[in-house]
Amino acid sequence: MASARDLFIRISDAFWSESIWLPPNTTWKIYEDRAGGINYAQFNDIYYSLLTAIVILCIRITFERLIFRPLGQALGISDRPRVKLEKNEVLEKAFRINRRPSPSTIQALSKRTDLSTKAVESWFNRRQAAVKPTTLARFTESSWKCTFYTFSFFFGVWALWDKPWTWDSMHCFIDYPHHSVSSEIWWYYNIELGFYISLIISQFFDVKYSDFWQMFIHHVVTVLLLCFSWACNLHRIGTLVLIIHDFADIPLEGTKITRYMKTPRLANVVFSVFLICWIYSRLGLLPTRVIAYSTYYALSILPMFPAYYIFNGLLCTLQVLHIVWTWLILKIAHNAIFVDGVKDLRESDDEDDD
């Protein structure tokens, strides 16, 4: 009878089979580091990103508390929910059990409190509003994300400026899998992967939006995409995905910041910049400079293997999410032009419009 250790070894060997992760007639030995500082992507490097995620979370907490929160307060951004609520122990206890009671529960609470059903519903609505994140909390979150995206984008520009695949995507696949990893690319991947891991963790504590699960899927797919591309030494195409994403995320968070500052004209201007950046990067560059090359042009020089299909599947999943969000963004643009300015439609319907 095989021991647990032997079983684990067999499962590990099957999972890391060269026939799954590497092109035909290729072994893991090609990724061994060479003399002269020639290094290749090692899957164990991904573990460093877990530590990086913790460091990023600590930096975020520090920045939010010492910089962005005081800045928001100096700008007069509200830190209090605009809700007046009467104390009611019966309703409070019911709220802790279920924040969205059924009509029958409301009827029962109405009898217990000698309040009308309308008054009970109103109390629950106002109680919901009281626990919503304040405008200042949203401002600090967006300020942190905008700061990180700005840093990572310009770090990516610096790291990729002299790389041939930045200007010709075919170089992502020419001479593959013999692609060494420079120190700046290693750090770029490590920091970005750490950041997206931190987003998966912090999303459960951050401001909740109506597309919570779409965003969660996006973060998980991005982490898987980075891990797969690193394990398969497809980091070149991965770096293009990262810098294209960061490009539009900067004005996205900038739009939120200016809205929370209650500067509608500036918010409309920044949103216009974001709209251009989003369409250019997510609907232009990503499909034409990344997905088209990875799924079509690369076939002429690169033999297919199972992990590569998974990698392309993750890329296409990201693009589907981008198309869904584009519809939402165009809806925001319509409201900005024909209704009452920019509003973040990702907010839950029951949130106030801080």
XYZ file of N, CA and C in Angstrom, residues 43-217:
525
model
N 8.677 28.393 -10.904
C 7.360 28.473 -10.270
C 7.470 28.838 -8.794
N 8.537 28.425 -8.143
C 8.715 28.766 -6.730
C 8.790 30.272 -6.505
N 9.114 31.028 -7.559
C 9.157 32.489 -7.418
C 7.795 33.054 -7.022
N 6.737 32.337 -7.396
C 5.380 32.819 -7.109
C 5.139 32.919 -5.609
N 5.813 32.074 -4.834
C 5.627 32.127 -3.382
C 6.075 33.466 -2.805
N 7.042 34.103 -3.457
C 7.478 35.420 -2.993
C 6.337 36.437 -3.099
N 5.460 36.215 -4.071
C 4.349 37.155 -4.258
C 3.367 37.114 -3.091
N 3.286 35.987 -2.394
C 2.437 35.920 -1.200
C 2.959 36.863 -0.127
N 4.279 36.878 0.038
C 4.893 37.816 0.980
C 4.715 39.247 0.494
N 4.859 39.446 -0.815
C 4.666 40.780 -1.388
C 3.251 41.279 -1.142
N 2.263 40.389 -1.234
C 0.867 40.772 -0.988
C 0.695 41.292 0.432
N 1.335 40.641 1.401
C 1.255 41.092 2.795
C 1.902 42.461 2.949
N 3.058 42.639 2.301
C 3.749 43.932 2.362
C 2.882 45.027 1.742
N 2.263 44.729 0.609
C 1.409 45.716 -0.065
C 0.213 46.085 0.813
N -0.392 45.105 1.473
C -1.511 45.395 2.373
C -1.073 46.304 3.517
N 0.125 46.067 4.045
C 0.650 46.925 5.119
C 0.899 48.339 4.610
N 1.462 48.448 3.408
C 1.696 49.771 2.813
C 0.369 50.478 2.580
N -0.616 49.725 2.111
C -1.932 50.323 1.866
C -2.526 50.898 3.148
N -2.503 50.116 4.217
C -3.052 50.586 5.494
C -2.338 51.852 5.950
N -1.014 51.863 5.801
C -0.227 53.032 6.205
C -0.586 54.255 5.378
N -0.651 54.091 4.066
C -0.976 55.214 3.178
C -2.381 55.744 3.445
N -3.333 54.827 3.615
C -4.715 55.264 3.826
C -4.864 56.036 5.133
N -4.219 55.554 6.184
C -4.382 56.193 7.492
C -3.574 57.482 7.627
N -2.368 57.495 7.061
C -1.479 58.634 7.282
C -1.522 59.679 6.173
N -1.994 59.299 4.991
C -1.978 60.239 3.861
C -3.380 60.496 3.320
N -4.038 59.459 2.829
C -5.282 59.671 2.085
C -6.455 60.063 2.978
N -6.551 59.474 4.152
C -7.649 59.853 5.047
C -7.512 61.311 5.501
N -6.326 61.744 5.998
C -6.173 63.167 6.342
C -6.392 64.086 5.148
N -5.954 63.648 3.956
C -6.160 64.459 2.758
C -7.645 64.614 2.473
N -8.382 63.517 2.564
C -9.824 63.586 2.337
C -10.520 64.484 3.338
N -10.111 64.405 4.579
C -10.699 65.268 5.606
C -10.381 66.732 5.332
N -9.154 67.000 4.873
C -8.777 68.377 4.543
C -9.595 68.914 3.377
N -10.015 68.009 2.486
C -10.839 68.408 1.344
C -12.318 68.497 1.709
N -12.636 68.199 2.953
C -14.022 68.310 3.408
C -14.899 67.144 3.027
N -14.300 65.990 2.741
C -15.081 64.815 2.353
C -15.703 64.186 3.597
N -16.976 63.854 3.495
C -17.754 63.390 4.647
C -17.276 62.038 5.158
N -17.217 61.942 6.497
C -16.854 60.688 7.143
C -18.014 60.137 7.965
N -19.181 60.726 7.793
C -20.341 60.282 8.555
C -21.502 59.963 7.616
N -22.182 58.860 7.842
C -23.381 58.580 7.035
C -24.472 59.586 7.355
N -25.151 60.066 6.314
C -26.195 61.068 6.514
C -27.512 60.381 6.898
N -27.518 59.724 8.050
C -28.689 58.948 8.456
C -28.986 59.208 9.931
N -30.227 59.526 10.224
C -30.698 59.622 11.601
C -31.574 58.409 11.879
N -31.236 57.693 12.938
C -31.893 56.416 13.191
C -32.323 56.317 14.652
N -33.603 55.977 14.853
C -34.098 55.790 16.207
C -33.647 54.418 16.719
N -33.266 54.364 17.987
C -32.855 53.098 18.572
C -34.075 52.213 18.804
N -33.944 50.965 18.395
C -35.021 49.998 18.583
C -34.373 48.621 18.732
N -34.351 48.101 19.954
C -33.642 46.857 20.234
C -34.222 45.676 19.470
N -35.530 45.642 19.309
C -36.164 44.530 18.593
C -35.735 44.524 17.131
N -35.810 45.680 16.487
C -35.421 45.776 15.080
C -33.919 45.590 14.911
N -33.149 46.079 15.871
C -31.693 45.932 15.796
C -31.299 44.464 15.853
N -31.941 43.714 16.725
C -31.661 42.287 16.822
C -32.042 41.575 15.530
N -33.184 41.956 14.956
C -33.621 41.357 13.688
C -32.664 41.720 12.559
N -32.138 42.933 12.597
C -31.212 43.384 11.557
C -29.922 42.574 11.585
N -29.449 42.249 12.792
C -28.218 41.464 12.897
C -28.410 40.053 12.352
N -29.643 39.563 12.403
C -29.940 38.225 11.877
C -30.115 38.258 10.361
N -30.846 39.240 9.870
C -31.131 39.338 8.435
C -31.322 40.804 8.063
N -30.427 41.313 7.235
C -30.501 42.724 6.859
C -31.602 43.011 5.848
N -32.092 41.974 5.200
C -33.159 42.150 4.209
C -34.317 41.215 4.565
N -35.128 41.589 5.524
C -36.203 40.699 5.983
C -37.288 40.521 4.928
N -37.933 39.376 4.988
C -39.034 39.079 4.072
C -40.279 39.853 4.498
N -41.273 39.978 3.604
C -42.524 40.670 3.973
C -43.187 40.082 5.212
N -43.128 38.755 5.352
C -43.746 38.134 6.531
C -43.006 38.520 7.809
N -41.678 38.618 7.717
C -40.889 39.035 8.881
C -41.198 40.477 9.248
N -41.348 41.323 8.243
C -41.691 42.726 8.494
C -43.047 42.832 9.179
N -43.994 42.007 8.742
C -45.317 41.989 9.372
C -45.204 41.602 10.849
N -44.410 40.580 11.129
C -44.241 40.123 12.511
C -43.566 41.191 13.368
N -42.544 41.849 12.796
C -41.851 42.912 13.532
C -42.767 44.106 13.767
N -43.652 44.346 12.820
C -44.604 45.449 12.968
C -45.503 45.230 14.182
N -45.936 43.990 14.366
C -46.802 43.677 15.503
C -46.034 43.760 16.825
N -44.770 43.324 16.796
C -43.976 43.313 18.033
C -43.582 44.712 18.481
N -43.446 45.640 17.534
C -42.957 46.985 17.868
C -44.049 48.047 17.846
N -45.257 47.641 17.489
C -46.365 48.601 17.371
C -46.059 49.696 16.345
N -45.292 49.325 15.323
C -44.996 50.240 14.222
C -45.683 49.726 12.966
N -45.962 50.621 12.052
C -46.544 50.199 10.780
C -45.493 49.461 9.959
N -45.954 48.651 9.018
C -45.001 47.929 8.160
C -44.139 48.903 7.368
N -44.718 50.015 6.963
C -43.958 51.028 6.238
C -42.861 51.611 7.115
N -43.165 51.827 8.403
C -42.162 52.366 9.327
C -41.036 51.362 9.549
N -41.380 50.081 9.628
C -40.359 49.040 9.801
C -39.460 48.971 8.568
N -40.062 48.998 7.381
C -39.281 48.987 6.143
C -38.361 50.195 6.077
N -38.882 51.349 6.460
C -38.081 52.573 6.458
C -36.913 52.459 7.425
N -37.143 51.865 8.588
C -36.073 51.700 9.573
C -34.968 50.813 9.012
N -35.353 49.711 8.388
C -34.354 48.801 7.820
C -33.570 49.479 6.701
N -34.243 50.271 5.870
C -33.545 50.977 4.794
C -32.520 51.958 5.358
N -32.921 52.699 6.399
C -32.007 53.664 7.002
C -30.889 52.962 7.771
N -31.213 51.812 8.357
C -30.170 51.036 9.055
C -29.165 50.490 8.066
N -29.639 50.073 6.904
C -28.729 49.635 5.847
C -27.797 50.766 5.448
N -28.357 51.951 5.271
C -27.557 53.103 4.862
C -26.523 53.466 5.910
N -26.852 53.220 7.192
C -25.947 53.595 8.278
C -24.668 52.766 8.282
N -24.717 51.541 7.733
C -23.529 50.687 7.733
C -22.784 50.749 6.405
N -23.277 51.555 5.474
C -22.578 51.697 4.208
C -21.261 52.432 4.419
N -20.245 52.110 3.643
C -18.980 52.840 3.757
C -19.198 54.326 3.495
N -18.511 55.153 4.244
C -18.648 56.594 4.066
C -17.937 57.034 2.796
N -18.226 58.256 2.374
C -17.554 58.807 1.198
C -16.052 58.869 1.421
N -15.642 59.171 2.644
C -14.211 59.238 2.950
C -13.555 57.870 2.795
N -14.251 56.806 3.196
C -13.710 55.453 3.041
C -13.532 55.112 1.565
N -14.486 55.514 0.752
C -14.382 55.270 -0.692
C -13.244 56.087 -1.292
N -13.114 57.318 -0.826
C -12.048 58.191 -1.319
C -10.668 57.605 -1.009
N -10.472 57.129 0.214
C -9.167 56.583 0.585
C -8.854 55.313 -0.204
N -9.872 54.477 -0.435
C -9.657 53.252 -1.208
C -9.260 53.571 -2.647
N -9.996 54.475 -3.271
C -9.694 54.834 -4.662
C -8.354 55.546 -4.774
N -8.008 56.350 -3.779
C -6.723 57.053 -3.792
C -5.571 56.060 -3.736
N -5.712 55.027 -2.907
C -4.672 54.010 -2.833
C -4.529 53.279 -4.170
N -5.651 52.851 -4.738
C -5.594 52.118 -5.999
C -5.020 52.983 -7.113
N -5.414 54.241 -7.158
C -4.896 55.145 -8.183
C -3.388 55.310 -8.032
N -2.928 55.417 -6.788
C -1.493 55.553 -6.526
C -0.740 54.317 -6.981
N -1.261 53.136 -6.640
C -0.564 51.914 -7.029
C -0.554 51.744 -8.539
N -1.701 51.945 -9.193
C -1.757 51.772 -10.641
C -0.808 52.736 -11.349
N -0.697 53.947 -10.834
C 0.230 54.915 -11.426
C 1.666 54.423 -11.286
N 2.010 53.966 -10.083
C 3.359 53.437 -9.849
C 3.640 52.241 -10.749
N 2.722 51.269 -10.772
C 2.964 50.041 -11.527
C 3.013 50.303 -13.024
N 2.198 51.256 -13.506
C 2.216 51.547 -14.938
C 3.566 52.124 -15.351
N 4.045 53.099 -14.624
C 5.315 53.718 -14.999
C 6.498 52.791 -14.722
N 6.379 51.939 -13.721
C 7.407 50.924 -13.520
C 7.419 49.968 -14.704
N 6.230 49.614 -15.190
C 6.135 48.751 -16.357
C 6.700 49.401 -17.605
N 6.425 50.698 -17.783
C 6.989 51.421 -18.930
C 8.511 51.368 -18.878
N 9.063 51.621 -17.698
C 10.523 51.578 -17.538
C 11.073 50.177 -17.808
N 10.388 49.149 -17.291
C 10.878 47.780 -17.434
C 10.754 47.258 -18.863
N 9.747 47.729 -19.602
C 9.449 47.165 -20.921
C 9.915 48.023 -22.085
N 10.366 49.239 -21.812
C 10.664 50.175 -22.898
C 11.665 49.618 -23.905
N 12.686 48.922 -23.434
C 13.739 48.436 -24.331
C 13.554 46.969 -24.716
N 12.379 46.420 -24.425
C 12.144 45.011 -24.740
C 11.508 44.892 -26.118
N 12.003 43.990 -26.966
C 11.490 43.890 -28.340
C 10.010 43.523 -28.420
N 9.513 42.722 -27.465
C 8.103 42.311 -27.531
C 7.135 43.445 -27.193
N 7.658 44.520 -26.615
C 6.798 45.673 -26.345
C 6.314 46.293 -27.649
N 7.133 46.243 -28.664
C 6.830 46.901 -29.935
C 6.403 45.925 -31.019
N 6.711 44.650 -30.839
C 6.296 43.621 -31.795
C 5.912 42.374 -31.004
N 4.622 42.091 -30.945
C 4.132 41.004 -30.091
C 4.619 39.628 -30.527
N 5.082 39.481 -31.760
C 5.592 38.184 -32.193
C 6.816 37.770 -31.392
N 7.533 38.751 -30.840
C 8.705 38.432 -30.022
C 8.318 37.778 -28.699
N 7.022 37.776 -28.389
C 6.565 37.028 -27.216
C 6.685 35.524 -27.445
N 6.782 35.111 -28.729
C 6.768 33.692 -29.063
C 7.991 33.253 -29.866
N 8.691 34.188 -30.491
C 9.905 33.833 -31.225
C 10.933 33.251 -30.250
N 11.490 32.110 -30.595
C 12.495 31.409 -29.781
C 11.930 30.925 -28.443
N 10.614 30.852 -28.324
C 10.015 30.292 -27.113
C 10.295 28.790 -27.069
N 10.595 28.205 -25.936
C 10.502 28.726 -24.565
C 11.811 29.262 -23.997
N 12.770 29.533 -24.841
C 14.086 29.975 -24.359
C 14.082 31.478 -24.091
N 13.264 31.906 -23.141
C 13.148 33.319 -22.773
C 13.624 33.507 -21.337
N 14.752 34.159 -21.184
C 15.259 34.425 -19.837
C 14.491 35.588 -19.211
N 14.624 35.733 -17.907
C 13.910 36.765 -17.155
C 14.916 37.735 -16.551
N 14.794 39.005 -16.912
C 15.663 40.027 -16.323
C 15.154 40.383 -14.928
N 15.982 41.048 -14.150
C 15.602 41.380 -12.771
C 14.401 42.316 -12.724
N 14.325 43.291 -13.670
C 13.201 44.222 -13.636
C 11.879 43.537 -13.995
N 11.940 42.560 -14.906
C 10.724 41.813 -15.236
C 10.328 40.934 -14.055
N 11.279 40.346 -13.373
C 10.977 39.525 -12.197
C 10.248 40.355 -11.147
N 10.752 41.549 -10.878
C 10.124 42.412 -9.880
C 8.760 42.913 -10.353
N 8.644 43.209 -11.633
C 7.370 43.677 -12.180
C 6.292 42.619 -11.970
N 6.615 41.381 -12.296
C 5.662 40.286 -12.109
C 5.356 40.073 -10.631
N 6.393 40.063 -9.828
C 6.226 39.810 -8.399
C 5.323 40.846 -7.745
N 5.540 42.119 -8.046
C 4.751 43.198 -7.450
C 3.306 43.146 -7.932
N 3.114 42.958 -9.237
C 1.755 42.923 -9.781
C 0.969 41.723 -9.243
N 1.602 40.568 -9.213
C 0.917 39.383 -8.687
C 0.589 39.570 -7.209
N 1.525 40.141 -6.464
C 1.265 40.423 -5.056
C 0.102 41.377 -4.875
N 0.003 42.371 -5.755
C -1.083 43.345 -5.656
C -2.434 42.684 -5.907
N -2.528 41.856 -6.944
C -3.812 41.219 -7.246
C -4.203 40.195 -6.181
N -3.222 39.557 -5.566
C -3.536 38.683 -4.434
C -4.085 39.512 -3.280
N -3.485 40.681 -3.052
C -3.968 41.562 -1.981
C -5.383 42.051 -2.267
N -5.717 42.256 -3.547
C -7.073 42.684 -3.901
C -8.096 41.594 -3.601
N -7.726 40.342 -3.853
C -8.634 39.238 -3.542
C -8.927 39.204 -2.044
N -7.900 39.453 -1.247
C -8.074 39.454 0.212
C -8.894 40.657 0.660
N -8.503 41.841 0.190
C -9.122 43.078 0.681
C -10.521 43.308 0.119
N -10.873 42.637 -0.979
C -12.177 42.878 -1.587
C -13.322 42.580 -0.625
N -13.099 41.653 0.298
C -14.151 41.291 1.250
C -14.293 42.324 2.368
N -13.356 43.275 2.424
C -13.417 44.326 3.438
C -13.584 45.707 2.820
N -13.386 45.802 1.513
C -13.495 47.088 0.832
C -14.955 47.440 0.579
N -15.158 48.594 -0.054
C -16.500 49.023 -0.439
C -17.107 47.977 -1.370
N -18.336 47.560 -1.088
C -19.012 46.549 -1.898
C -19.761 47.217 -3.048
N -19.507 46.739 -4.270
C -20.194 47.242 -5.446
C -21.091 46.152 -6.019
N -21.971 46.562 -6.909
C -22.935 45.613 -7.475
C -22.268 44.543 -8.336
N -21.058 44.812 -8.834
C -20.347 43.814 -9.640
C -19.279 43.106 -8.803
N -19.574 42.895 -7.531
C -18.610 42.288 -6.608
C -18.054 40.984 -7.164
N -18.951 40.098 -7.610
C -18.492 38.777 -8.038
C -17.801 38.829 -9.390
N -18.227 39.729 -10.277
C -17.501 39.896 -11.536
C -16.069 40.361 -11.269
N -15.938 41.308 -10.325
C -14.611 41.803 -9.987
C -13.782 40.716 -9.306
N -14.428 39.928 -8.466
C -13.725 38.833 -7.803
C -13.211 37.833 -8.837
N -14.069 37.486 -9.796
C -13.655 36.574 -10.865
C -12.495 37.177 -11.650
